Amino acid sequence: MEALPRETIVDVLEGRLREDILTGRHPAGSYLPPERTLADGYGVTRTTLKHAFGRLMQAGLLETRHGVGTRVRDYLRLGGADLLPMLVRHSPDWIGEVFEVRRSIGALIAERAAARATDPQRAELRALLTAVGDAADADAVQLADIEVHRALARATGNRVYVLLTNTLFNAYLPVRAALRGPFMDARVARGRLEPVVDAVERGDEAGARRAAGQYLTATERIMLEGLS
């Protein structure tokens, strides 16, 4: 193995190990080589290796069994949605799957919001929608749009929807610069989202679900075109 540069050595080693795990060089369920062997192979100290291991354990990719060794965790079977940002950064292929979930969960959230939103929450949605149309550039429009969706999730009264919404946004925020297509024109972006807010304000559950489905499908298509 090629020795690693000394600057940010733990970061470099963590990235190399993560890549080897996610590409299957170290398959799920397998044990890594002994620490001394692995450290010598990468040209690092065992202390550096332990720091990198610690990060990957926190990320849910490794687990240590005392007296046995360090094993690659079966993250697809045992991992949680908190792994998504790392997986999206590793491979853009995950984006399509994130969007599929975004589409179905987003439509359901809009429906629940229409059924449960309070008057203050409806007023907040209207104000946040206005902020989308007033945003100065594509980056600001995109962030303002996200806040509307966070508010829709809060309006359901179900904290799990809020956490799921946060997780999905966190998954693609690392690559959001490549997903600005739907947000280039603030007025168009607001107009695309307005039917969702209108339906929630009316308490029209079916209408909110339908409008959200149309919105999410349209923006997904534009974002994926931008990625391709």
Tab-separated table of C-alpha atoms in Angstrom:
chain	number	residue	atom	x	y	z
A	1	MET	CA	0.000	0.000	0.000
A	2	GLU	CA	1.116	3.567	-0.708
A	3	ALA	CA	2.118	5.592	2.358
A	4	LEU	CA	-0.210	8.519	3.050
A	5	PRO	CA	0.811	12.193	3.220
A	6	ARG	CA	1.365	13.422	6.759
A	7	GLU	CA	-1.013	16.405	6.597
A	8	THR	CA	-4.542	15.665	7.867
A	9	ILE	CA	-3.470	12.070	8.132
A	10	VAL	CA	-6.509	10.898	10.091
A	11	ASP	CA	-8.852	12.503	7.534
A	12	VAL	CA	-7.027	10.861	4.640
A	13	LEU	CA	-6.936	7.477	6.337
A	14	GLU	CA	-10.612	7.682	7.299
A	15	GLY	CA	-11.523	8.481	3.699
A	16	ARG	CA	-9.420	5.612	2.346
A	17	LEU	CA	-10.928	3.100	4.771
A	18	ARG	CA	-14.462	4.371	4.136
A	19	GLU	CA	-13.944	4.017	0.389
A	20	ASP	CA	-12.638	0.476	0.827
A	21	ILE	CA	-15.696	-0.436	2.911
A	22	LEU	CA	-18.310	1.137	0.656
A	23	THR	CA	-16.796	-0.338	-2.505
A	24	GLY	CA	-16.723	-3.805	-0.941
A	25	ARG	CA	-12.978	-4.234	-0.631
A	26	HIS	CA	-13.738	-4.901	3.017
A	27	PRO	CA	-17.150	-6.623	2.756
A	28	ALA	CA	-19.878	-6.335	5.364
A	29	GLY	CA	-19.314	-8.828	8.161
A	30	SER	CA	-15.618	-9.269	7.434
A	31	TYR	CA	-12.857	-8.517	9.928
A	32	LEU	CA	-10.179	-6.000	9.074
A	33	PRO	CA	-6.555	-7.120	9.180
A	34	PRO	CA	-4.808	-6.800	12.559
A	35	GLU	CA	-4.147	-3.201	13.562
A	36	ARG	CA	-0.373	-3.470	13.236
A	37	THR	CA	-0.654	-4.959	9.737
A	38	LEU	CA	-3.136	-2.317	8.620
A	39	ALA	CA	-1.139	0.547	10.142
A	40	ASP	CA	2.080	-0.642	8.512
A	41	GLY	CA	0.329	-1.020	5.179
A	42	TYR	CA	-0.885	2.575	5.207
A	43	GLY	CA	2.348	3.895	6.694
A	44	VAL	CA	0.647	5.330	9.784
A	45	THR	CA	0.882	4.770	13.509
A	46	ARG	CA	-1.579	2.590	15.387
A	47	THR	CA	-2.728	5.725	17.224
A	48	THR	CA	-3.686	7.335	13.918
A	49	LEU	CA	-5.441	4.145	12.893
A	50	LYS	CA	-7.416	4.079	16.145
A	51	HIS	CA	-8.569	7.672	15.573
A	52	ALA	CA	-9.780	6.755	12.079
A	53	PHE	CA	-11.481	3.643	13.441
A	54	GLY	CA	-13.239	5.771	16.046
A	55	ARG	CA	-14.725	8.022	13.376
A	56	LEU	CA	-15.885	5.089	11.286
A	57	MET	CA	-17.449	3.446	14.331
A	58	GLN	CA	-19.344	6.678	15.001
A	59	ALA	CA	-20.467	6.662	11.378
A	60	GLY	CA	-21.836	3.152	11.811
A	61	LEU	CA	-19.427	1.416	9.436
A	62	LEU	CA	-17.229	-0.448	11.915
A	63	GLU	CA	-17.680	-2.250	15.207
A	64	THR	CA	-15.084	-3.613	17.586
A	65	ARG	CA	-15.414	-6.879	19.438
A	66	HIS	CA	-13.087	-7.027	22.409
A	67	GLY	CA	-10.467	-9.722	21.985
A	68	VAL	CA	-11.671	-10.552	18.480
A	69	GLY	CA	-11.006	-7.556	16.237
A	70	THR	CA	-12.647	-4.827	14.192
A	71	ARG	CA	-15.447	-5.892	11.896
A	72	VAL	CA	-17.166	-4.125	9.024
A	73	ARG	CA	-20.745	-3.484	10.055
A	74	ASP	CA	-23.573	-4.556	7.762
A	75	TYR	CA	-24.797	-0.972	7.400
A	76	LEU	CA	-27.557	-1.834	4.920
A	77	ARG	CA	-29.084	-4.254	7.411
A	78	LEU	CA	-28.281	-2.492	10.682
A	79	GLY	CA	-27.586	1.134	9.785
A	80	GLY	CA	-29.919	4.096	10.021
A	81	ALA	CA	-30.860	7.015	7.817
A	82	ASP	CA	-28.119	9.090	9.445
A	83	LEU	CA	-25.706	7.300	7.082
A	84	LEU	CA	-27.330	8.861	4.008
A	85	PRO	CA	-25.224	12.068	3.793
A	86	MET	CA	-22.040	9.992	3.779
A	87	LEU	CA	-23.445	7.529	1.242
A	88	VAL	CA	-24.608	10.308	-1.100
A	89	ARG	CA	-21.170	11.911	-0.957
A	90	HIS	CA	-19.644	8.548	-1.770
A	91	SER	CA	-21.929	7.761	-4.700
A	92	PRO	CA	-24.481	9.989	-6.494
A	93	ASP	CA	-26.433	6.802	-7.288
A	94	TRP	CA	-28.040	7.197	-3.874
A	95	ILE	CA	-29.701	10.466	-4.920
A	96	GLY	CA	-32.342	8.722	-7.036
A	97	GLU	CA	-33.315	6.549	-4.081
A	98	VAL	CA	-33.414	9.543	-1.747
A	99	PHE	CA	-35.721	11.316	-4.199
A	100	GLU	CA	-38.038	8.324	-4.423
A	101	VAL	CA	-38.515	8.424	-0.649
A	102	ARG	CA	-38.762	12.231	-0.712
A	103	ARG	CA	-41.602	11.961	-3.223
A	104	SER	CA	-43.722	9.524	-1.220
A	105	ILE	CA	-43.002	10.967	2.234
A	106	GLY	CA	-43.420	14.550	1.006
A	107	ALA	CA	-46.879	13.890	-0.415
A	108	LEU	CA	-47.980	12.192	2.795
A	109	ILE	CA	-46.628	15.062	4.901
A	110	ALA	CA	-48.581	17.598	2.848
A	111	GLU	CA	-51.764	15.573	3.301
A	112	ARG	CA	-51.251	15.357	7.068
A	113	ALA	CA	-50.399	19.052	7.267
A	114	ALA	CA	-53.661	19.932	5.519
A	115	ALA	CA	-55.542	17.869	8.106
A	116	ARG	CA	-53.733	19.120	11.201
A	117	ALA	CA	-52.157	22.541	10.644
A	118	THR	CA	-53.095	25.265	13.114
A	119	ASP	CA	-53.870	28.831	12.074
A	120	PRO	CA	-50.400	30.054	13.181
A	121	GLN	CA	-48.780	27.243	11.178
A	122	ARG	CA	-50.778	28.164	8.075
A	123	ALA	CA	-49.663	31.774	8.512
A	124	GLU	CA	-46.056	30.612	8.871
A	125	LEU	CA	-46.313	28.586	5.664
A	126	ARG	CA	-47.629	31.597	3.768
A	127	ALA	CA	-44.801	33.783	5.102
A	128	LEU	CA	-42.174	31.195	4.193
A	129	LEU	CA	-43.649	30.831	0.713
A	130	THR	CA	-43.371	34.601	0.276
A	131	ALA	CA	-39.710	34.332	1.296
A	132	VAL	CA	-39.141	31.859	-1.546
A	133	GLY	CA	-40.379	34.417	-4.075
A	134	ASP	CA	-38.331	37.202	-2.481
A	135	ALA	CA	-35.045	35.284	-2.292
A	136	ALA	CA	-32.136	36.963	-4.015
A	137	ASP	CA	-30.467	34.072	-5.845
A	138	ALA	CA	-30.767	30.364	-6.570
A	139	ASP	CA	-28.953	29.361	-3.396
A	140	ALA	CA	-31.242	31.506	-1.245
A	141	VAL	CA	-34.336	30.250	-3.098
A	142	GLN	CA	-33.294	26.647	-2.493
A	143	LEU	CA	-32.772	27.235	1.231
A	144	ALA	CA	-36.064	29.137	1.531
A	145	ASP	CA	-37.851	26.285	-0.249
A	146	ILE	CA	-36.405	23.816	2.257
A	147	GLU	CA	-37.833	25.872	5.124
A	148	VAL	CA	-41.327	25.540	3.635
A	149	HIS	CA	-40.961	21.760	3.685
A	150	ARG	CA	-39.667	21.787	7.238
A	151	ALA	CA	-42.719	23.849	8.227
A	152	LEU	CA	-45.041	21.401	6.454
A	153	ALA	CA	-43.508	18.586	8.477
A	154	ARG	CA	-43.986	20.531	11.719
A	155	ALA	CA	-47.611	21.208	10.776
A	156	THR	CA	-48.327	17.470	10.802
A	157	GLY	CA	-47.863	17.476	14.568
A	158	ASN	CA	-45.750	14.336	14.175
A	159	ARG	CA	-42.125	14.749	15.220
A	160	VAL	CA	-41.059	11.662	13.271
A	161	TYR	CA	-42.057	13.400	10.027
A	162	VAL	CA	-39.931	16.358	11.108
A	163	LEU	CA	-36.906	14.135	11.700
A	164	LEU	CA	-37.438	12.267	8.420
A	165	THR	CA	-37.616	15.581	6.557
A	166	ASN	CA	-34.392	16.738	8.203
A	167	THR	CA	-32.704	13.447	7.317
A	168	LEU	CA	-33.701	13.623	3.656
A	169	PHE	CA	-32.509	17.204	3.316
A	170	ASN	CA	-29.275	16.426	5.134
A	171	ALA	CA	-28.735	13.591	2.671
A	172	TYR	CA	-28.589	15.815	-0.373
A	173	LEU	CA	-27.431	19.119	1.085
A	174	PRO	CA	-23.785	18.081	0.530
A	175	VAL	CA	-24.462	18.040	-3.231
A	176	ARG	CA	-27.144	20.733	-3.366
A	177	ALA	CA	-24.983	23.024	-5.492
A	178	ALA	CA	-25.633	20.590	-8.360
A	179	LEU	CA	-29.388	20.578	-7.672
A	180	ARG	CA	-30.233	24.271	-8.137
A	181	GLY	CA	-32.143	23.848	-11.380
A	182	PRO	CA	-35.662	24.317	-9.944
A	183	PHE	CA	-34.580	27.385	-7.991
A	184	MET	CA	-32.976	29.598	-10.621
A	185	ASP	CA	-36.058	31.830	-10.893
A	186	ALA	CA	-37.538	32.801	-7.521
A	187	ARG	CA	-40.997	33.628	-8.880
A	188	VAL	CA	-41.251	30.369	-10.791
A	189	ALA	CA	-40.094	28.428	-7.720
A	190	ARG	CA	-42.741	30.105	-5.591
A	191	GLY	CA	-45.437	29.451	-8.187
A	192	ARG	CA	-44.484	25.795	-8.354
A	193	LEU	CA	-44.828	25.415	-4.573
A	194	GLU	CA	-47.849	27.654	-4.019
A	195	PRO	CA	-50.555	25.035	-4.824
A	196	VAL	CA	-49.250	22.922	-1.943
A	197	VAL	CA	-49.524	25.776	0.540
A	198	ASP	CA	-52.934	26.795	-0.854
A	199	ALA	CA	-54.302	23.284	-0.336
A	200	VAL	CA	-52.943	23.097	3.204
A	201	GLU	CA	-54.521	26.455	4.019
A	202	ARG	CA	-57.885	25.170	2.742
A	203	GLY	CA	-57.549	21.936	4.705
A	204	ASP	CA	-57.829	20.032	1.427
A	205	GLU	CA	-56.021	16.787	2.244
A	206	ALA	CA	-56.373	15.123	-1.162
A	207	GLY	CA	-55.507	18.359	-2.924
A	208	ALA	CA	-52.413	18.859	-0.782
A	209	ARG	CA	-51.206	15.340	-1.459
A	210	ARG	CA	-51.804	15.734	-5.188
A	211	ALA	CA	-50.132	19.160	-5.346
A	212	ALA	CA	-47.131	17.952	-3.357
A	213	GLY	CA	-46.758	14.915	-5.596
A	214	GLN	CA	-46.769	17.134	-8.677
A	215	TYR	CA	-44.298	19.551	-7.110
A	216	LEU	CA	-41.902	16.844	-5.974
A	217	THR	CA	-42.038	15.007	-9.303
A	218	ALA	CA	-41.385	18.200	-11.274
A	219	THR	CA	-38.482	19.407	-9.113
A	220	GLU	CA	-36.953	15.938	-8.999
A	221	ARG	CA	-36.947	15.739	-12.792
A	222	ILE	CA	-35.241	19.136	-13.096
A	223	MET	CA	-32.634	18.299	-10.445
A	224	LEU	CA	-31.786	14.939	-11.973
A	225	GLU	CA	-31.433	16.576	-15.388
A	226	GLY	CA	-28.941	18.953	-13.805
A	227	LEU	CA	-26.959	16.073	-12.345
A	228	SER	CA	-26.820	14.225	-15.657
